[in-house]
PDB file of C-alpha atoms in Angstrom:
ATOM      1  CA  MET Y 953       0.000   0.000   0.000  1.00  0.00           C
ATOM      2  CA  THR Y 954       1.328   3.413  -0.956  1.00  0.00           C
ATOM      3  CA  ASP Y 955       0.513   6.877   0.372  1.00  0.00           C
ATOM      4  CA  THR Y 956      -1.805   7.535  -2.578  1.00  0.00           C
ATOM      5  CA  ASP Y 957      -3.832   4.305  -2.232  1.00  0.00           C
ATOM      6  CA  LYS Y 958      -7.356   4.582  -0.858  1.00  0.00           C
ATOM      7  CA  ARG Y 959      -7.903   3.148   2.605  1.00  0.00           C
ATOM      8  CA  ILE Y 960     -10.458   0.360   2.858  1.00  0.00           C
ATOM      9  CA  ASP Y 961     -12.728   2.475   5.081  1.00  0.00           C
ATOM     10  CA  LEU Y 962     -12.822   5.159   2.358  1.00  0.00           C
ATOM     11  CA  VAL Y 963     -13.779   2.543  -0.224  1.00  0.00           C
ATOM     12  CA  LEU Y 964     -16.433   0.739   1.849  1.00  0.00           C
ATOM     13  CA  GLY Y 965     -17.291   3.161   4.613  1.00  0.00           C
ATOM     14  CA  SER Y 966     -16.506   2.363   8.217  1.00  0.00           C
ATOM     15  CA  GLU Y 967     -19.391  -0.100   8.654  1.00  0.00           C
ATOM     16  CA  GLY Y 968     -18.609  -1.942   5.429  1.00  0.00           C
ATOM     17  CA  ALA Y 969     -14.935  -2.230   6.322  1.00  0.00           C
ATOM     18  CA  ALA Y 970     -15.852  -3.462   9.803  1.00  0.00           C
ATOM     19  CA  ARG Y 971     -18.122  -6.165   8.309  1.00  0.00           C
ATOM     20  CA  VAL Y 972     -15.343  -7.422   6.037  1.00  0.00           C
ATOM     21  CA  VAL Y 973     -12.800  -7.453   8.869  1.00  0.00           C
ATOM     22  CA  GLN Y 974     -15.253  -9.209  11.201  1.00  0.00           C
ATOM     23  CA  GLY Y 975     -15.953 -11.830   8.514  1.00  0.00           C
ATOM     24  CA  TRP Y 976     -12.241 -12.631   8.338  1.00  0.00           C
ATOM     25  CA  ILE Y 977     -11.890 -12.651  12.134  1.00  0.00           C
ATOM     26  CA  ASP Y 978     -14.758 -15.146  12.386  1.00  0.00           C
ATOM     27  CA  ALA Y 979     -13.302 -17.285   9.589  1.00  0.00           C
ATOM     28  CA  TYR Y 980      -9.815 -17.369  11.133  1.00  0.00           C
ATOM     29  CA  GLN Y 981     -11.195 -18.309  14.540  1.00  0.00           C
ATOM     30  CA  ARG Y 982     -13.537 -20.980  13.203  1.00  0.00           C
ATOM     31  CA  ASP Y 983     -11.453 -22.553  10.469  1.00  0.00           C
ATOM     32  CA  ASP Y 984      -7.861 -21.900  11.534  1.00  0.00           C
ATOM     33  CA  HIS Y 985      -8.537 -22.102  15.284  1.00  0.00           C
ATOM     34  CA  LEU Y 986      -6.785 -18.799  15.964  1.00  0.00           C
ATOM     35  CA  SER Y 987      -7.420 -16.928  19.174  1.00  0.00           C
ATOM     36  CA  GLU Y 988      -9.655 -13.879  18.882  1.00  0.00           C
ATOM     37  CA  ARG Y 989      -6.663 -11.573  19.360  1.00  0.00           C
ATOM     38  CA  ALA Y 990      -4.529 -13.316  16.722  1.00  0.00           C
ATOM     39  CA  ALA Y 991      -7.440 -13.484  14.275  1.00  0.00           C
ATOM     40  CA  MET Y 992      -8.195  -9.803  14.775  1.00  0.00           C
ATOM     41  CA  ARG Y 993      -4.564  -8.779  14.280  1.00  0.00           C
ATOM     42  CA  LEU Y 994      -4.249 -10.824  11.084  1.00  0.00           C
ATOM     43  CA  ALA Y 995      -7.595  -9.709   9.622  1.00  0.00           C
ATOM     44  CA  VAL Y 996      -7.079  -6.025  10.398  1.00  0.00           C
ATOM     45  CA  ASN Y 997      -3.555  -6.078   8.982  1.00  0.00           C
ATOM     46  CA  LEU Y 998      -4.441  -7.829   5.721  1.00  0.00           C
ATOM     47  CA  VAL Y 999      -7.728  -6.051   5.049  1.00  0.00           C
ATOM     48  CA  SER Y1000      -6.427  -2.603   6.032  1.00  0.00           C
ATOM     49  CA  HIS Y1001      -3.544  -3.033   3.585  1.00  0.00           C
ATOM     50  CA  CYS Y1002      -6.113  -3.894   0.891  1.00  0.00           C
ATOM     51  CA  SER Y1003      -4.439  -7.209   0.150  1.00  0.00           C
ATOM     52  CA  PRO Y1004      -6.112  -8.566  -3.001  1.00  0.00           C
ATOM     53  CA  TRP Y1005      -5.415 -12.036  -1.641  1.00  0.00           C
ATOM     54  CA  HIS Y1006      -8.121 -11.258   0.910  1.00  0.00           C
ATOM     55  CA  ILE Y1007     -10.401  -8.713  -0.694  1.00  0.00           C
ATOM     56  CA  ALA Y1008     -10.394  -9.423  -4.452  1.00  0.00           C
ATOM     57  CA  ALA Y1009     -13.988  -9.929  -5.603  1.00  0.00           C
ATOM     58  CA  PRO Y1010     -16.008  -9.621  -8.805  1.00  0.00           C
ATOM     59  CA  ASP Y1011     -17.189  -6.131  -9.815  1.00  0.00           C
ATOM     60  CA  GLN Y1012     -14.407  -4.332  -7.968  1.00  0.00           C
ATOM     61  CA  THR Y1013     -12.391  -1.698  -9.776  1.00  0.00           C
ATOM     62  CA  TRP Y1014      -8.670  -1.248  -9.191  1.00  0.00           C
ATOM     63  CA  ARG Y1015      -6.641   1.805 -10.324  1.00  0.00           C
ATOM     64  CA  LEU Y1016      -3.162   1.427 -11.799  1.00  0.00           C
ATOM     65  CA  ARG Y1017      -0.620   3.013  -9.490  1.00  0.00           C
ATOM     66  CA  SER Y1018       1.004   6.148 -10.883  1.00  0.00           C
ATOM     67  CA  ARG Y1019       4.505   4.683 -11.084  1.00  0.00           C
ATOM     68  CA  THR Y1020       3.317   2.289 -13.785  1.00  0.00           C
ATOM     69  CA  GLY Y1021       2.292   3.337 -17.287  1.00  0.00           C
ATOM     70  CA  ALA Y1022      -1.055   2.146 -18.656  1.00  0.00           C
ATOM     71  CA  CYS Y1023      -1.119  -0.043 -21.762  1.00  0.00           C
ATOM     72  CA  ALA Y1024      -3.457  -2.604 -23.332  1.00  0.00           C
ATOM     73  CA  GLU Y1025      -2.309  -5.328 -20.925  1.00  0.00           C
ATOM     74  CA  TYR Y1026      -2.434  -3.034 -17.876  1.00  0.00           C
ATOM     75  CA  PRO Y1027      -5.393  -0.638 -18.213  1.00  0.00           C
ATOM     76  CA  SER Y1028      -5.494   2.424 -15.983  1.00  0.00           C
ATOM     77  CA  LEU Y1029      -8.763   1.201 -14.417  1.00  0.00           C
ATOM     78  CA  LEU Y1030      -9.242  -2.548 -14.126  1.00  0.00           C
ATOM     79  CA  ARG Y1031     -12.573  -4.311 -13.460  1.00  0.00           C
ATOM     80  CA  VAL Y1032     -12.438  -7.692 -11.746  1.00  0.00           C
ATOM     81  CA  MET Y1033     -14.731 -10.132 -13.543  1.00  0.00           C
ATOM     82  CA  GLU Y1034     -13.873 -13.366 -11.759  1.00  0.00           C
ATOM     83  CA  VAL Y1035     -11.564 -14.562  -8.997  1.00  0.00           C
ATOM     84  CA  ARG Y1036      -9.827 -17.932  -9.282  1.00  0.00           C
ATOM     85  CA  ARG Y1037      -8.406 -19.870  -6.360  1.00  0.00           C
ATOM     86  CA  ASN Y1038      -5.262 -21.948  -6.401  1.00  0.00           C
ATOM     87  CA  GLY Y1039      -6.191 -25.355  -4.951  1.00  0.00           C
ATOM     88  CA  THR Y1040      -2.569 -26.467  -4.631  1.00  0.00           C
ATOM     89  CA  ALA Y1041      -1.828 -23.714  -2.129  1.00  0.00           C
ATOM     90  CA  GLY Y1042      -4.906 -24.469  -0.039  1.00  0.00           C
ATOM     91  CA  PRO Y1043      -8.614 -24.103  -0.667  1.00  0.00           C
ATOM     92  CA  SER Y1044      -8.806 -20.513   0.544  1.00  0.00           C
ATOM     93  CA  VAL Y1045      -5.924 -19.049  -1.500  1.00  0.00           C
ATOM     94  CA  LEU Y1046      -6.882 -16.873  -4.452  1.00  0.00           C
ATOM     95  CA  ALA Y1047      -4.500 -17.137  -7.367  1.00  0.00           C
ATOM     96  CA  ALA Y1048      -5.670 -14.822 -10.129  1.00  0.00           C
ATOM     97  CA  VAL Y1049      -8.351 -12.473 -11.366  1.00  0.00           C
ATOM     98  CA  LEU Y1050     -10.013 -12.349 -14.768  1.00  0.00           C
ATOM     99  CA  TYR Y1051     -10.061  -8.674 -15.633  1.00  0.00           C
ATOM    100  CA  ALA Y1052     -11.364  -6.132 -18.128  1.00  0.00           C
ATOM    101  CA  ASP Y1053     -10.668  -2.494 -18.927  1.00  0.00           C
ATOM    102  CA  ALA Y1054     -13.232  -0.716 -16.721  1.00  0.00           C
ATOM    103  CA  GLU Y1055     -13.150   2.508 -18.726  1.00  0.00           C
ATOM    104  CA  PHE Y1056     -13.376   1.252 -22.311  1.00  0.00           C
ATOM    105  CA  ASP Y1057     -14.926  -2.236 -22.355  1.00  0.00           C
ATOM    106  CA  PRO Y1058     -15.829  -3.439 -18.835  1.00  0.00           C
ATOM    107  CA  TRP Y1059     -17.580  -6.618 -20.018  1.00  0.00           C
ATOM    108  CA  ARG Y1060     -14.856  -7.932 -22.348  1.00  0.00           C
ATOM    109  CA  PRO Y1061     -12.131  -9.878 -20.527  1.00  0.00           C
ATOM    110  CA  ILE Y1062      -8.514  -9.074 -21.292  1.00  0.00           C
ATOM    111  CA  GLY Y1063      -7.063 -12.088 -19.497  1.00  0.00           C
ATOM    112  CA  TRP Y1064      -5.958 -13.469 -16.146  1.00  0.00           C
ATOM    113  CA  MET Y1065      -3.688 -11.523 -13.813  1.00  0.00           C
ATOM    114  CA  GLU Y1066      -1.850 -13.207 -10.973  1.00  0.00           C
ATOM    115  CA  MET Y1067      -2.784 -11.940  -7.534  1.00  0.00           C
ATOM    116  CA  ASP Y1068       0.793 -10.819  -6.795  1.00  0.00           C
ATOM    117  CA  ASP Y1069       0.780  -8.642  -9.932  1.00  0.00           C
ATOM    118  CA  LEU Y1070      -2.548  -7.109  -8.940  1.00  0.00           C
ATOM    119  CA  ALA Y1071      -1.142  -6.333  -5.484  1.00  0.00           C
ATOM    120  CA  LEU Y1072       1.996  -4.738  -6.922  1.00  0.00           C
ATOM    121  CA  LEU Y1073       0.534  -2.724  -9.791  1.00  0.00           C
ATOM    122  CA  TYR Y1074      -2.971  -1.740  -8.646  1.00  0.00           C
ATOM    123  CA  ALA Y1075      -4.808  -0.165  -5.716  1.00  0.00           C
ATOM    124  CA  ILE Y1076      -8.483  -0.741  -4.865  1.00  0.00           C
ATOM    125  CA  GLU Y1077     -10.678   2.044  -6.251  1.00  0.00           C
ATOM    126  CA  ASP Y1078     -14.268   0.867  -5.745  1.00  0.00           C
ATOM    127  CA  TRP Y1079     -16.024  -2.158  -4.267  1.00  0.00           C
ATOM    128  CA  PRO Y1080     -19.772  -2.159  -4.881  1.00  0.00           C
ATOM    129  CA  ASN Y1081     -21.772  -4.643  -2.811  1.00  0.00           C
ATOM    130  CA  PRO Y1082     -18.928  -6.006  -0.679  1.00  0.00           C
ATOM    131  CA  ARG Y1083     -19.235  -9.624   0.262  1.00  0.00           C
ATOM    132  CA  VAL Y1084     -18.034 -10.972   3.559  1.00  0.00           C
ATOM    133  CA  PRO Y1085     -15.918 -14.123   3.202  1.00  0.00           C
ATOM    134  CA  GLN Y1086     -16.487 -17.241   5.218  1.00  0.00           C
ATOM    135  CA  ILE Y1087     -13.765 -19.834   4.863  1.00  0.00           C
ATOM    136  CA  VAL Y1088     -15.088 -23.363   5.164  1.00  0.00           C
ATOM    137  CA  ASP Y1089     -13.331 -26.702   4.807  1.00  0.00           C
ATOM    138  CA  ASP Y1090     -14.360 -27.161   1.162  1.00  0.00           C
ATOM    139  CA  GLY Y1091     -13.205 -23.701   0.057  1.00  0.00           C
ATOM    140  CA  ILE Y1092     -14.314 -20.094   0.296  1.00  0.00           C
ATOM    141  CA  ARG Y1093     -17.957 -19.337   0.751  1.00  0.00           C
ATOM    142  CA  ILE Y1094     -19.065 -15.762   0.154  1.00  0.00           C
ATOM    143  CA  THR Y1095     -22.031 -14.261   1.975  1.00  0.00           C
ATOM    144  CA  THR Y1096     -24.168 -11.380   0.853  1.00  0.00           C
ATOM    145  CA  ASP Y1097     -26.808 -10.299   3.336  1.00  0.00           C
ATOM    146  CA  GLY Y1098     -26.820 -13.712   4.988  1.00  0.00           C
ATOM    147  CA  VAL Y1099     -27.218 -15.706   1.754  1.00  0.00           C
ATOM    148  CA  HIS Y1100     -24.443 -18.248   1.184  1.00  0.00           C
ATOM    149  CA  VAL Y1101     -23.077 -18.574  -2.339  1.00  0.00           C
ATOM    150  CA  ASP Y1102     -20.300 -21.061  -3.082  1.00  0.00           C
ATOM    151  CA  ALA Y1103     -17.434 -19.403  -4.879  1.00  0.00           C
ATOM    152  CA  PRO Y1104     -16.131 -21.064  -8.064  1.00  0.00           C
TER     153      PRO Y1104
END
């Protein structure tokens, strides 16, 4: 996270950010058997730093950081279309995002971007309808207003 990146509470509002953090705290306590204090420290640290490994979700937009020049492969505003997990690294690890150019053709995918590249090159810009993650033994389950939807 750089000085020019938006903070998660500015993207989601304080209540939205608190819901996302609490979702991760609950998941870490339930599924990883962490103490409440350890779960809170980990969740707050990762979510507050806008780690795409934890917050990447469909319909988000991410802005290219200023130190990088925009091009066809790296649009200045990226729209996340789909998030793919890497099963070899554990069921809850996200590996890549399918993305589109949010300014010129937001519904046409450009390709897959590895999560590390997203973290390095982009900063979260907007997150409509944030979903709170719940990690379960068979993978990530996303909740939206109490409705459980299995992630792909």
